[in-house]
């Protein structure tokens, strides 16, 4: 999977599910201040994938992704975490590379199964239809055909 994914609540949940599945960490632990190495690595990977593939800003990542924390992550913490994972990937750290590939494979497997919706409408109605579909926060692909 390459490129950016749509930044919706359901895709954010998918990302968190992927991290929890690959790192074998419950979301409740991911949301804590726990500083065990595996938990910190999982958070760092979460921040990297959110920034690189979901187009989220550092501030959004720190504020939105782990809402159960008593306080959000500062943007500088998110920057440092992303740079840390980038460094490991640059030197081809086997463990980090394997986890990154597993997270991306998990996301790809779920994204590829999304339904395709074909809509025939006037050009003026496109925004209204997309707004309605986004209210469901579901993964979908839309093919537009103009009447």
PDB file of C-alpha atoms in Angstrom, residues 1-2 33-35 45 48 52 77 95 100 104 108 129 138 141 146:
ATOM      1  CA  UNK A   1       0.000   0.000   0.000  1.00  0.00           C
ATOM      2  CA  UNK A   2       1.394   3.371  -0.951  1.00  0.00           C
ATOM      3  CA  UNK A  33       1.695   6.554  30.175  1.00  0.00           C
ATOM      4  CA  UNK A  34       3.424   3.167  30.424  1.00  0.00           C
ATOM      5  CA  UNK A  35       7.060   3.356  29.325  1.00  0.00           C
ATOM      6  CA  UNK A  45       5.008   3.240  14.999  1.00  0.00           C
ATOM      7  CA  UNK A  48       4.847   7.346  12.004  1.00  0.00           C
ATOM      8  CA  UNK A  52       3.112   9.221   6.543  1.00  0.00           C
ATOM      9  CA  UNK A  77       6.929  14.131  21.121  1.00  0.00           C
ATOM     10  CA  UNK A  95      12.486  -5.931  14.116  1.00  0.00           C
ATOM     11  CA  UNK A 100       6.180  -1.774   9.998  1.00  0.00           C
ATOM     12  CA  UNK A 104       0.933  -1.931   6.650  1.00  0.00           C
ATOM     13  CA  UNK A 108      -4.003  -3.128   3.390  1.00  0.00           C
ATOM     14  CA  UNK A 129     -23.525  12.659  -1.174  1.00  0.00           C
ATOM     15  CA  UNK A 138     -16.849   3.587   6.859  1.00  0.00           C
ATOM     16  CA  UNK A 141     -14.541   3.548  -2.595  1.00  0.00           C
ATOM     17  CA  UNK A 146     -22.695  11.992 -13.800  1.00  0.00           C
TER      18      UNK A 146
END
